[in-house]
Amino acid sequence: MIIVLKPDHKESDLHRIVRRLEDLGLGAHISKGEHRTIIGAIGDERVLREVPMESFPGVESVLPILKPYKLVSREFKEENTIVQVNGHQIGGDEIQVIAGPCAVESREVLEEIAGELTAAGVHFLRGGAFKPRTSPYSFQGWGEKGLKLLAGVRERTGMMIVTELMDPRDTVLLCKYADIIQIGTRNMANFRLLTEVGNIDKPVILKRGMSATIKEFLMSAEYIAAQGNEKVILCERGIRTFETETRNTLDISAVPLLKNLTHLPVIVDPSHAVGRADLVPAMARASVAAGADGLLVEVHVRPEEALSDGPQSLRPEAFAVMMEECRRVAVAIGRTM
Amino acid sequence: MIIVLKPDHKESDLHRIVRRLEDLGLGAHISKGEHRTIIGAIGDERVLREVPMESFPGVESVLPILKPYKLVSREFKEENTIVQVNGHQIGGDEIQVIAGPCAVESREVLEEIAGELTAAGVHFLRGGAFKPRTSPYSFQGWGEKGLKLLAGVRERTGMMIVTELMDPRDTVLLCKYADIIQIGTRNMANFRLLTEVGNIDKPVILKRGMSATIKEFLMSAEYIAAQGNEKVILCERGIRTFETETRNTLDISAVPLLKNLTHLPVIVDPSHAVGRADLVPAMARASVAAGADGLLVEVHVRPEEALSDGPQSLRPEAFAVMMEECRRVAVAIGRTM
Amino acid sequence: MIIVLKPDHKESDLHRIVRRLEDLGLGAHISKGEHRTIIGAIGDERVLREVPMESFPGVESVLPILKPYKLVSREFKEENTIVQVNGHQIGGDEIQVIAGPCAVESREVLEEIAGELTAAGVHFLRGGAFKPRTSPYSFQGWGEKGLKLLAGVRERTGMMIVTELMDPRDTVLLCKYADIIQIGTRNMANFRLLTEVGNIDKPVILKRGMSATIKEFLMSAEYIAAQGNEKVILCERGIRTFETETRNTLDISAVPLLKNLTHLPVIVDPSHAVGRADLVPAMARASVAAGADGLLVEVHVRPEEALSDGPQSLRPEAFAVMMEECRRVAVAIGRTM
Amino acid sequence: MIIVLKPDHKESDLHRIVRRLEDLGLGAHISKGEHRTIIGAIGDERVLREVPMESFPGVESVLPILKPYKLVSREFKEENTIVQVNGHQIGGDEIQVIAGPCAVESREVLEEIAGELTAAGVHFLRGGAFKPRTSPYSFQGWGEKGLKLLAGVRERTGMMIVTELMDPRDTVLLCKYADIIQIGTRNMANFRLLTEVGNIDKPVILKRGMSATIKEFLMSAEYIAAQGNEKVILCERGIRTFETETRNTLDISAVPLLKNLTHLPVIVDPSHAVGRADLVPAMARASVAAGADGLLVEVHVRPEEALSDGPQSLRPEAFAVMMEECRRVAVAIGRTM
């Protein structure tokens, strides 16, 4: 950590800071420049994070040198983490597709969708039993009844189930039915929920918060890993910007950036990012080309009847075309799908 | 709700939509213009929110006419809601100040701060017992021990206690100690937590999410009100923008805008908005001038020792000056403080 | 255009608006719903754009139905515009690459770079002679001397020259040397400059403003087209968001969205979008996969000596690998490069 | 400037950087920490701005210590700059109001507005003769005819004229008629225009770009000052964010922040920031309370007939009330208006 002093700092300000660093077991490297005096803290600057150095008299600014996350960083573990789910891998050479409706609606619709997905070669079924809805008057999901419908599909098709956890009180219940637990964008900084899934033995898909920086995103992953669960799959799903033609703006550069900063798998949800079915296939292809380890796509047999997120759901025919296009792009960059 | 059809829609698309509207008990008003045909849905468009009209064949776009919130809207209830807390009012002529440290640290520090605040005429003490921290390695708050320290201050000084709820499992515990429950910015869209505080009989300060639109902010307030708790106090605390000199950007226009759209009280937290103590007093004055019903300010006797948010905490002397300045501005616009 | 009246509007407000519409030659279609009365303006709503309907007494809001741009819209012209430049096409099946240094520095360096690009199969050389620099103390470009160096390369290699126009007073000069004129991101809303290039007979690359919506971007293209120059090539180059790990956020969804809204060619500049050479190849591949008609990439033989934008410039070896990868992705989606 | 090396850098990388610094006349202060080696450049880091240190092998990141602007910084000149305009001061104790219509429309309307403003005690009349409009089909201003109308008002009333320059070719013309030249938000980074007004002897109001950081805003002011014109008045006018209820988001914290970083006067334009007349008075009061040196407000006698920006123009009666309220707030904080 670099501490920059104000041009008019007092000598006693400098001494006080040096003393504080020494108390914390750090060395202080002082460098008096033409315009500023700076102090470099030598040692593990993480002990300094809890100390508000900016509040010390005479301090102009504080510049961290190290990244605030550790367990999830590429520096800590160089090789890619590959998450194993019932014989399938997320984070390996094969790009995985997780697809399904936004919300579980009825047994019939769910089975119809699952049939289409299986035909298209998809192994992972997504569907919400508990839905975070902006309006208290909107459909909130079927709860356990929805989970049971998902489990029924798993039994009949062998598909693995991905579903969202919204409340720490539902953890045990969800773990009974799901193969992968999803933490939604609105809960990326729900630290209690992160701690909760850090203590279970299931893979977790962590969606990036709508206005979370890459650093904050990785800090949330660190919360889970710090509890002992390292099976974290990061999911870029669009960030909030000024643009209104799309629901959010897909930050495609997050894919290579995250692959550079962390060893965790990175997948992309193009459906929530753009919020319009017609743009999803192009975004899916772009995600694969950028190096994503997987896709999370909303598919519905009759979007106009969907109880949630109809406008962004692909119909099965469009989805099948998208799969074929993405496969060709995957091959072009040396992967499979 | 207005449904705009594509220039090349089929007649059958139009009929299908009209039939769907009629099934929902709505009338359909068709208007064929030179460039577009539009359908106006007559009746309560709220029944339409669950129907993904954009997914119907032939539809170009859908324009809502009514606001999605109801109970919290000024249209629903014209006069201001005034929240009563032990004989003090939030939302009336008097501007209220809620101040204190970010986190409860120790009995000594808390009492010292409370003494300074009481001297400055503050009736509400804020302090976190459970802290949402970006890093899993940061101080997470003292939990119930912190709540007890806050209760001790209440007993000795008569100050009312404001503290944050992060987990639905802590609701009963917090209600034992707090006079006002705070929902933090990261939990504004934690709908389970909102439902939870909708069912208690305590005032709730709802902080705007870092990237929440005004509409989403009011929808979250609607979640609480829909459960029966109408003692909701809205708090603008800065939004996330591209600017990095301040921690967030205080959206001061949210104050008159919210006062226009809703009957709920609106307060401002300048400390988290700017993240730098030196800018807080100017932002507090601006908030009062813009019509805020209250302020939420971080104050610490020794910011350089604070376990959380030191850089944005005012020292008591600076806080006392700020109080005096704000009082003069309050009087200038015909209010008291 | 739909005009929504306030619930408490007066009958005379309604009449006044209807009269105003009729004065403009528009019909008024009145629809009285349960909660709101709305007026639909029948006819070409573009005549209404200059009338501040929101300022009329009794008006709650105004919703446009038609898009504000015309000549550049897909609705106006269905087939793709293909821009011809000396026998090469931009906007056709072949994806074009425009590459080179940020600024023209010296004859030696420019020729070295041009040699590498030609070897990699690039036909278009970019290089700035006039540079918009954030600091008045930074290198501002060599001006006409730089243009002459570019012309020299064209003569020797046959490469076509792309260079930026910053000032309407330089138009004639630039047209003497350049094959394609570039309007930079900071000048996307410099309407005088747009009008200027609308009156020349050269293709124009129009870069999206850093915080321009898609609508504003297309309105700027409309400015050029309205003067008679329809050889406009749109360039997505990243938008400003809260994320700081990358210089800007590449809005990859702008590619399919623009292809849907306009008939103009769309290219992508991944270099300025991310500002870091290591992320450029992944973004280039994603752009091709998303349907871009071309790429604009910064390449420098020795980035550490570049007078501008070194950190985002690819070295020739990395560029050659990128070209090869992009070619494979192009083929995978049925195009050539 | 601090240069942080990668953990796996080579010794030769370090030497190469040190040599480069020495070539530039800088000292190199090397500090080997537990996790990273850092190099501090001793001397004036401004010579380093042109060198892309990030591109040197072995470099992880580069952290500037000094601010990139100089002449406009508070560090360079401690006392406030007070701009004198015909006996009136901007930047002194008195808060100045600049008001008028968005565009000059006709002699009658302009005189009517000027009469109302004079009655309210306003000395500065704003009005556009050249208008930057998003649409090429919108009213673009009357040009010189408009300037003459403004000059007519000045002659009759003594009001000073503020009008916008959009094109360097109009500089001489505008200087003939205007007392203060305005550079609009879309031209904040039009460096040629900045250089142009840096060479004239008139005060310049520089409006913040819609997505300009404070640093970039000050760099644009530096452009003007670097040419010799130090009569620069900064104007905060709202930044682009995700919020759509207001046209832009007024960054009120920019006021105290700028007053801290620069000696230049800072004014606020609440009209363009919010885009809705009903919110303007609250924003004007907040601006005064936050420490603004002036206000720029749109006023029109009949907004529903305005040729530009009607919805955000205050009617004279509302404006008079706003003036009175702002005056009381000004007095409350020890200033006059």
PDB file of N, CA and C in Angstrom, chain A residues 16 50 52 54-56 130 132-140 167-170 186 189-192 196 211 216 219 222-223 240 303-304 306 310-311 315, chain B residues 16 50 52 54-55 130 132-140 167-170 186 189-192 196 211 216 219 222-223 240 303-304 306 310-311 315:
ATOM      1  N   ARG A  16       3.635   9.592  12.951  1.00  0.00           N
ATOM      2  CA  ARG A  16       2.483   8.879  13.495  1.00  0.00           C
ATOM      3  C   ARG A  16       2.097   7.710  12.592  1.00  0.00           C
ATOM      4  N   GLU A  50      -8.218  -2.739   7.175  1.00  0.00           N
ATOM      5  CA  GLU A  50      -9.163  -2.348   8.216  1.00  0.00           C
ATOM      6  C   GLU A  50      -8.823  -0.998   8.849  1.00  0.00           C
ATOM      7  N   PRO A  52      -8.350   2.916   8.503  1.00  0.00           N
ATOM      8  CA  PRO A  52      -8.705   4.028   7.596  1.00  0.00           C
ATOM      9  C   PRO A  52      -7.573   5.032   7.468  1.00  0.00           C
ATOM     10  N   GLU A  54      -6.767   6.990   5.227  1.00  0.00           N
ATOM     11  CA  GLU A  54      -7.170   8.286   4.675  1.00  0.00           C
ATOM     12  C   GLU A  54      -7.549   9.271   5.772  1.00  0.00           C
ATOM     13  N   SER A  55      -7.925   8.741   6.949  1.00  0.00           N
ATOM     14  CA  SER A  55      -8.375   9.632   8.020  1.00  0.00           C
ATOM     15  C   SER A  55      -7.230  10.177   8.858  1.00  0.00           C
ATOM     16  N   PHE A  56      -6.021   9.690   8.634  1.00  0.00           N
ATOM     17  CA  PHE A  56      -4.895  10.207   9.407  1.00  0.00           C
ATOM     18  C   PHE A  56      -4.554  11.618   8.932  1.00  0.00           C
ATOM     19  N   PHE A 130     -38.290 -20.136  -6.671  1.00  0.00           N
ATOM     20  CA  PHE A 130     -38.442 -18.906  -5.889  1.00  0.00           C
ATOM     21  C   PHE A 130     -37.960 -17.783  -6.793  1.00  0.00           C
ATOM     22  N   PRO A 132     -37.218 -13.758  -7.613  1.00  0.00           N
ATOM     23  CA  PRO A 132     -37.104 -12.373  -7.147  1.00  0.00           C
ATOM     24  C   PRO A 132     -37.789 -11.449  -8.152  1.00  0.00           C
ATOM     25  N   ARG A 133     -38.953 -10.950  -7.848  1.00  0.00           N
ATOM     26  CA  ARG A 133     -39.689 -10.109  -8.784  1.00  0.00           C
ATOM     27  C   ARG A 133     -39.739  -8.675  -8.303  1.00  0.00           C
ATOM     28  N   THR A 134     -39.596  -7.747  -9.201  1.00  0.00           N
ATOM     29  CA  THR A 134     -39.591  -6.328  -8.853  1.00  0.00           C
ATOM     30  C   THR A 134     -40.899  -5.896  -8.197  1.00  0.00           C
ATOM     31  N   SER A 135     -41.993  -6.523  -8.596  1.00  0.00           N
ATOM     32  CA  SER A 135     -43.287  -6.128  -8.055  1.00  0.00           C
ATOM     33  C   SER A 135     -43.826  -7.153  -7.057  1.00  0.00           C
ATOM     34  N   PRO A 136     -44.348  -6.680  -5.922  1.00  0.00           N
ATOM     35  CA  PRO A 136     -44.926  -7.627  -4.952  1.00  0.00           C
ATOM     36  C   PRO A 136     -46.179  -8.295  -5.506  1.00  0.00           C
ATOM     37  N   TYR A 137     -46.710  -7.745  -6.582  1.00  0.00           N
ATOM     38  CA  TYR A 137     -47.943  -8.276  -7.152  1.00  0.00           C
ATOM     39  C   TYR A 137     -47.672  -9.278  -8.271  1.00  0.00           C
ATOM     40  N   SER A 138     -46.397  -9.518  -8.611  1.00  0.00           N
ATOM     41  CA  SER A 138     -46.057 -10.463  -9.674  1.00  0.00           C
ATOM     42  C   SER A 138     -45.954 -11.881  -9.117  1.00  0.00           C
ATOM     43  N   PHE A 139     -46.023 -12.840 -10.001  1.00  0.00           N
ATOM     44  CA  PHE A 139     -45.866 -14.254  -9.663  1.00  0.00           C
ATOM     45  C   PHE A 139     -44.510 -14.478  -8.984  1.00  0.00           C
ATOM     46  N   GLN A 140     -44.521 -15.064  -7.793  1.00  0.00           N
ATOM     47  CA  GLN A 140     -43.297 -15.194  -7.007  1.00  0.00           C
ATOM     48  C   GLN A 140     -42.701 -16.602  -7.059  1.00  0.00           C
ATOM     49  N   ASP A 167     -33.133 -16.968  -0.024  1.00  0.00           N
ATOM     50  CA  ASP A 167     -33.330 -16.749   1.403  1.00  0.00           C
ATOM     51  C   ASP A 167     -32.537 -17.820   2.148  1.00  0.00           C
ATOM     52  N   PRO A 168     -31.720 -17.426   3.114  1.00  0.00           N
ATOM     53  CA  PRO A 168     -30.917 -18.441   3.802  1.00  0.00           C
ATOM     54  C   PRO A 168     -31.795 -19.510   4.451  1.00  0.00           C
ATOM     55  N   ARG A 169     -33.031 -19.180   4.734  1.00  0.00           N
ATOM     56  CA  ARG A 169     -33.900 -20.169   5.382  1.00  0.00           C
ATOM     57  C   ARG A 169     -34.317 -21.297   4.440  1.00  0.00           C
ATOM     58  N   ASP A 170     -34.049 -21.122   3.129  1.00  0.00           N
ATOM     59  CA  ASP A 170     -34.434 -22.167   2.169  1.00  0.00           C
ATOM     60  C   ASP A 170     -33.268 -23.057   1.759  1.00  0.00           C
ATOM     61  N   ARG A 186     -29.366  -9.762  -7.806  1.00  0.00           N
ATOM     62  CA  ARG A 186     -29.773  -8.874  -6.704  1.00  0.00           C
ATOM     63  C   ARG A 186     -29.195  -9.305  -5.362  1.00  0.00           C
ATOM     64  N   ALA A 189     -24.408  -9.221  -3.380  1.00  0.00           N
ATOM     65  CA  ALA A 189     -23.797  -8.616  -2.195  1.00  0.00           C
ATOM     66  C   ALA A 189     -24.639  -8.873  -0.943  1.00  0.00           C
ATOM     67  N   ASN A 190     -25.411  -9.952  -0.988  1.00  0.00           N
ATOM     68  CA  ASN A 190     -26.138 -10.401   0.212  1.00  0.00           C
ATOM     69  C   ASN A 190     -25.175 -11.326   0.937  1.00  0.00           C
ATOM     70  N   PHE A 191     -24.351 -10.720   1.791  1.00  0.00           N
ATOM     71  CA  PHE A 191     -23.200 -11.458   2.319  1.00  0.00           C
ATOM     72  C   PHE A 191     -23.599 -12.631   3.201  1.00  0.00           C
ATOM     73  N   ARG A 192     -24.738 -12.534   3.844  1.00  0.00           N
ATOM     74  CA  ARG A 192     -25.211 -13.644   4.657  1.00  0.00           C
ATOM     75  C   ARG A 192     -25.538 -14.860   3.792  1.00  0.00           C
ATOM     76  N   GLU A 196     -23.734 -18.506   3.648  1.00  0.00           N
ATOM     77  CA  GLU A 196     -24.562 -19.709   3.696  1.00  0.00           C
ATOM     78  C   GLU A 196     -24.128 -20.723   2.624  1.00  0.00           C
ATOM     79  N   SER A 211     -24.673  -3.645 -10.831  1.00  0.00           N
ATOM     80  CA  SER A 211     -23.725  -2.514 -10.873  1.00  0.00           C
ATOM     81  C   SER A 211     -22.465  -2.868 -10.099  1.00  0.00           C
ATOM     82  N   GLU A 216     -15.573  -6.171  -7.002  1.00  0.00           N
ATOM     83  CA  GLU A 216     -16.621  -6.550  -6.045  1.00  0.00           C
ATOM     84  C   GLU A 216     -17.162  -7.945  -6.342  1.00  0.00           C
ATOM     85  N   MET A 219     -14.805 -10.312  -4.966  1.00  0.00           N
ATOM     86  CA  MET A 219     -14.876 -10.313  -3.501  1.00  0.00           C
ATOM     87  C   MET A 219     -16.057 -11.156  -3.030  1.00  0.00           C
ATOM     88  N   GLU A 222     -15.046 -14.591  -3.243  1.00  0.00           N
ATOM     89  CA  GLU A 222     -14.121 -14.849  -2.135  1.00  0.00           C
ATOM     90  C   GLU A 222     -14.891 -15.180  -0.850  1.00  0.00           C
ATOM     91  N   TYR A 223     -16.029 -14.502  -0.643  1.00  0.00           N
ATOM     92  CA  TYR A 223     -16.875 -14.794   0.530  1.00  0.00           C
ATOM     93  C   TYR A 223     -17.246 -16.272   0.569  1.00  0.00           C
ATOM     94  N   ARG A 240     -25.723  -2.477 -15.505  1.00  0.00           N
ATOM     95  CA  ARG A 240     -26.624  -1.344 -15.729  1.00  0.00           C
ATOM     96  C   ARG A 240     -25.855  -0.162 -16.288  1.00  0.00           C
ATOM     97  N   PRO A 303     -43.362 -18.336 -25.298  1.00  0.00           N
ATOM     98  CA  PRO A 303     -42.975 -17.152 -24.510  1.00  0.00           C
ATOM     99  C   PRO A 303     -44.157 -16.245 -24.177  1.00  0.00           C
ATOM    100  N   GLU A 304     -45.155 -16.195 -25.077  1.00  0.00           N
ATOM    101  CA  GLU A 304     -46.267 -15.280 -24.826  1.00  0.00           C
ATOM    102  C   GLU A 304     -47.144 -15.742 -23.670  1.00  0.00           C
ATOM    103  N   ALA A 306     -45.482 -17.183 -20.900  1.00  0.00           N
ATOM    104  CA  ALA A 306     -44.564 -17.301 -19.762  1.00  0.00           C
ATOM    105  C   ALA A 306     -45.016 -16.409 -18.614  1.00  0.00           C
ATOM    106  N   GLY A 310     -40.978 -13.502 -20.414  1.00  0.00           N
ATOM    107  CA  GLY A 310     -41.295 -13.992 -21.747  1.00  0.00           C
ATOM    108  C   GLY A 310     -40.501 -13.310 -22.857  1.00  0.00           C
ATOM    109  N   PRO A 311     -40.433 -11.976 -22.867  1.00  0.00           N
ATOM    110  CA  PRO A 311     -39.834 -11.284 -24.021  1.00  0.00           C
ATOM    111  C   PRO A 311     -38.401 -11.684 -24.317  1.00  0.00           C
ATOM    112  N   ARG A 315     -37.646 -19.333 -28.447  1.00  0.00           N
ATOM    113  CA  ARG A 315     -38.451 -20.502 -28.774  1.00  0.00           C
ATOM    114  C   ARG A 315     -37.490 -21.649 -29.139  1.00  0.00           C
TER     115      ARG A 315
ATOM    116  N   ARG B  16     -55.684 -11.601 -32.233  1.00  0.00           N
ATOM    117  CA  ARG B  16     -55.234 -12.424 -31.120  1.00  0.00           C
ATOM    118  C   ARG B  16     -54.986 -11.566 -29.877  1.00  0.00           C
ATOM    119  N   GLU B  50     -48.361  -9.072 -15.927  1.00  0.00           N
ATOM    120  CA  GLU B  50     -47.862 -10.446 -15.922  1.00  0.00           C
ATOM    121  C   GLU B  50     -47.895 -11.086 -17.304  1.00  0.00           C
ATOM    122  N   PRO B  52     -46.624 -11.178 -21.062  1.00  0.00           N
ATOM    123  CA  PRO B  52     -45.520 -10.639 -21.886  1.00  0.00           C
ATOM    124  C   PRO B  52     -46.005 -10.239 -23.279  1.00  0.00           C
ATOM    125  N   GLU B  54     -44.959  -8.208 -25.301  1.00  0.00           N
ATOM    126  CA  GLU B  54     -43.892  -8.054 -26.304  1.00  0.00           C
ATOM    127  C   GLU B  54     -43.652  -9.355 -27.074  1.00  0.00           C
ATOM    128  N   SER B  55     -44.043 -10.478 -26.477  1.00  0.00           N
ATOM    129  CA  SER B  55     -43.768 -11.761 -27.130  1.00  0.00           C
ATOM    130  C   SER B  55     -44.843 -12.164 -28.121  1.00  0.00           C
ATOM    131  N   PHE B 130     -24.714  -5.495  12.825  1.00  0.00           N
ATOM    132  CA  PHE B 130     -24.439  -6.442  11.753  1.00  0.00           C
ATOM    133  C   PHE B 130     -24.017  -5.602  10.558  1.00  0.00           C
ATOM    134  N   PRO B 132     -22.714  -5.183   6.589  1.00  0.00           N
ATOM    135  CA  PRO B 132     -22.460  -5.782   5.269  1.00  0.00           C
ATOM    136  C   PRO B 132     -21.132  -5.268   4.731  1.00  0.00           C
ATOM    137  N   ARG B 133     -20.106  -6.094   4.780  1.00  0.00           N
ATOM    138  CA  ARG B 133     -18.780  -5.655   4.352  1.00  0.00           C
ATOM    139  C   ARG B 133     -18.373  -6.340   3.052  1.00  0.00           C
ATOM    140  N   THR B 134     -17.775  -5.582   2.164  1.00  0.00           N
ATOM    141  CA  THR B 134     -17.361  -6.108   0.869  1.00  0.00           C
ATOM    142  C   THR B 134     -16.376  -7.280   1.011  1.00  0.00           C
ATOM    143  N   SER B 135     -15.563  -7.236   2.038  1.00  0.00           N
ATOM    144  CA  SER B 135     -14.568  -8.298   2.216  1.00  0.00           C
ATOM    145  C   SER B 135     -14.965  -9.257   3.335  1.00  0.00           C
ATOM    146  N   PRO B 136     -14.815 -10.567   3.100  1.00  0.00           N
ATOM    147  CA  PRO B 136     -15.116 -11.526   4.164  1.00  0.00           C
ATOM    148  C   PRO B 136     -14.117 -11.420   5.314  1.00  0.00           C
ATOM    149  N   TYR B 137     -13.008 -10.738   5.072  1.00  0.00           N
ATOM    150  CA  TYR B 137     -11.972 -10.629   6.095  1.00  0.00           C
ATOM    151  C   TYR B 137     -12.114  -9.343   6.914  1.00  0.00           C
ATOM    152  N   SER B 138     -13.124  -8.520   6.610  1.00  0.00           N
ATOM    153  CA  SER B 138     -13.321  -7.276   7.363  1.00  0.00           C
ATOM    154  C   SER B 138     -14.202  -7.528   8.595  1.00  0.00           C
ATOM    155  N   PHE B 139     -14.133  -6.595   9.520  1.00  0.00           N
ATOM    156  CA  PHE B 139     -14.957  -6.623  10.731  1.00  0.00           C
ATOM    157  C   PHE B 139     -16.441  -6.677  10.354  1.00  0.00           C
ATOM    158  N   GLN B 140     -17.138  -7.680  10.868  1.00  0.00           N
ATOM    159  CA  GLN B 140     -18.520  -7.894  10.448  1.00  0.00           C
ATOM    160  C   GLN B 140     -19.552  -7.404  11.477  1.00  0.00           C
ATOM    161  N   ASP B 167     -30.478  -9.994   7.602  1.00  0.00           N
ATOM    162  CA  ASP B 167     -30.830 -11.402   7.464  1.00  0.00           C
ATOM    163  C   ASP B 167     -32.212 -11.593   8.087  1.00  0.00           C
ATOM    164  N   PRO B 168     -33.139 -12.223   7.355  1.00  0.00           N
ATOM    165  CA  PRO B 168     -34.479 -12.387   7.929  1.00  0.00           C
ATOM    166  C   PRO B 168     -34.461 -13.149   9.252  1.00  0.00           C
ATOM    167  N   ARG B 169     -33.416 -13.943   9.465  1.00  0.00           N
ATOM    168  CA  ARG B 169     -33.355 -14.721  10.713  1.00  0.00           C
ATOM    169  C   ARG B 169     -33.060 -13.852  11.932  1.00  0.00           C
ATOM    170  N   ASP B 170     -32.673 -12.579  11.697  1.00  0.00           N
ATOM    171  CA  ASP B 170     -32.352 -11.687  12.820  1.00  0.00           C
ATOM    172  C   ASP B 170     -33.478 -10.729  13.157  1.00  0.00           C
ATOM    173  N   ARG B 186     -27.529  -2.566  -0.305  1.00  0.00           N
ATOM    174  CA  ARG B 186     -27.308  -3.863  -0.966  1.00  0.00           C
ATOM    175  C   ARG B 186     -28.519  -4.782  -0.838  1.00  0.00           C
ATOM    176  N   ALA B 189     -33.244  -4.737  -2.978  1.00  0.00           N
ATOM    177  CA  ALA B 189     -34.004  -5.665  -3.811  1.00  0.00           C
ATOM    178  C   ALA B 189     -33.936  -7.087  -3.256  1.00  0.00           C
ATOM    179  N   ASN B 190     -33.699  -7.192  -1.965  1.00  0.00           N
ATOM    180  CA  ASN B 190     -33.772  -8.495  -1.278  1.00  0.00           C
ATOM    181  C   ASN B 190     -35.234  -8.631  -0.855  1.00  0.00           C
ATOM    182  N   PHE B 191     -36.033  -9.158  -1.762  1.00  0.00           N
ATOM    183  CA  PHE B 191     -37.489  -9.078  -1.588  1.00  0.00           C
ATOM    184  C   PHE B 191     -37.978  -9.870  -0.375  1.00  0.00           C
ATOM    185  N   ARG B 192     -37.261 -10.920  -0.012  1.00  0.00           N
ATOM    186  CA  ARG B 192     -37.651 -11.672   1.174  1.00  0.00           C
ATOM    187  C   ARG B 192     -37.498 -10.830   2.436  1.00  0.00           C
ATOM    188  N   GLU B 196     -40.342  -9.437   4.987  1.00  0.00           N
ATOM    189  CA  GLU B 196     -40.152  -9.623   6.428  1.00  0.00           C
ATOM    190  C   GLU B 196     -40.456  -8.323   7.209  1.00  0.00           C
ATOM    191  N   SER B 211     -27.735   1.069  -7.740  1.00  0.00           N
ATOM    192  CA  SER B 211     -28.056   1.315  -9.152  1.00  0.00           C
ATOM    193  C   SER B 211     -29.556   1.153  -9.380  1.00  0.00           C
ATOM    194  N   GLU B 216     -37.799   1.526  -9.335  1.00  0.00           N
ATOM    195  CA  GLU B 216     -37.481   0.307  -8.581  1.00  0.00           C
ATOM    196  C   GLU B 216     -37.447   0.579  -7.079  1.00  0.00           C
ATOM    197  N   MET B 219     -40.891   0.607  -5.952  1.00  0.00           N
ATOM    198  CA  MET B 219     -41.445  -0.746  -5.959  1.00  0.00           C
ATOM    199  C   MET B 219     -40.999  -1.515  -4.714  1.00  0.00           C
ATOM    200  N   GLU B 222     -43.084  -0.401  -2.015  1.00  0.00           N
ATOM    201  CA  GLU B 222     -44.404  -1.012  -2.194  1.00  0.00           C
ATOM    202  C   GLU B 222     -44.440  -2.429  -1.607  1.00  0.00           C
ATOM    203  N   TYR B 223     -43.331  -3.153  -1.742  1.00  0.00           N
ATOM    204  CA  TYR B 223     -43.222  -4.502  -1.157  1.00  0.00           C
ATOM    205  C   TYR B 223     -43.513  -4.454   0.342  1.00  0.00           C
ATOM    206  N   ARG B 240     -24.462   4.733  -8.250  1.00  0.00           N
ATOM    207  CA  ARG B 240     -23.190   4.406  -8.879  1.00  0.00           C
ATOM    208  C   ARG B 240     -23.126   5.037 -10.261  1.00  0.00           C
ATOM    209  N   PRO B 303     -12.070   9.176  13.787  1.00  0.00           N
ATOM    210  CA  PRO B 303     -12.245   8.426  12.532  1.00  0.00           C
ATOM    211  C   PRO B 303     -11.067   7.529  12.199  1.00  0.00           C
ATOM    212  N   GLU B 304      -9.856   7.941  12.578  1.00  0.00           N
ATOM    213  CA  GLU B 304      -8.683   7.147  12.206  1.00  0.00           C
ATOM    214  C   GLU B 304      -8.636   5.827  12.971  1.00  0.00           C
ATOM    215  N   ALA B 306     -11.700   4.177  13.520  1.00  0.00           N
ATOM    216  CA  ALA B 306     -12.982   3.521  13.219  1.00  0.00           C
ATOM    217  C   ALA B 306     -12.746   2.169  12.563  1.00  0.00           C
ATOM    218  N   GLY B 310     -14.191   4.922   8.261  1.00  0.00           N
ATOM    219  CA  GLY B 310     -13.573   6.076   8.888  1.00  0.00           C
ATOM    220  C   GLY B 310     -13.490   7.295   7.976  1.00  0.00           C
ATOM    221  N   PRO B 311     -13.019   7.126   6.717  1.00  0.00           N
ATOM    222  CA  PRO B 311     -12.763   8.304   5.870  1.00  0.00           C
ATOM    223  C   PRO B 311     -13.976   9.198   5.650  1.00  0.00           C
ATOM    224  N   ARG B 315     -15.841  14.424  12.371  1.00  0.00           N
ATOM    225  CA  ARG B 315     -15.492  14.578  13.783  1.00  0.00           C
ATOM    226  C   ARG B 315     -16.569  15.459  14.424  1.00  0.00           C
TER     227      ARG B 315
END
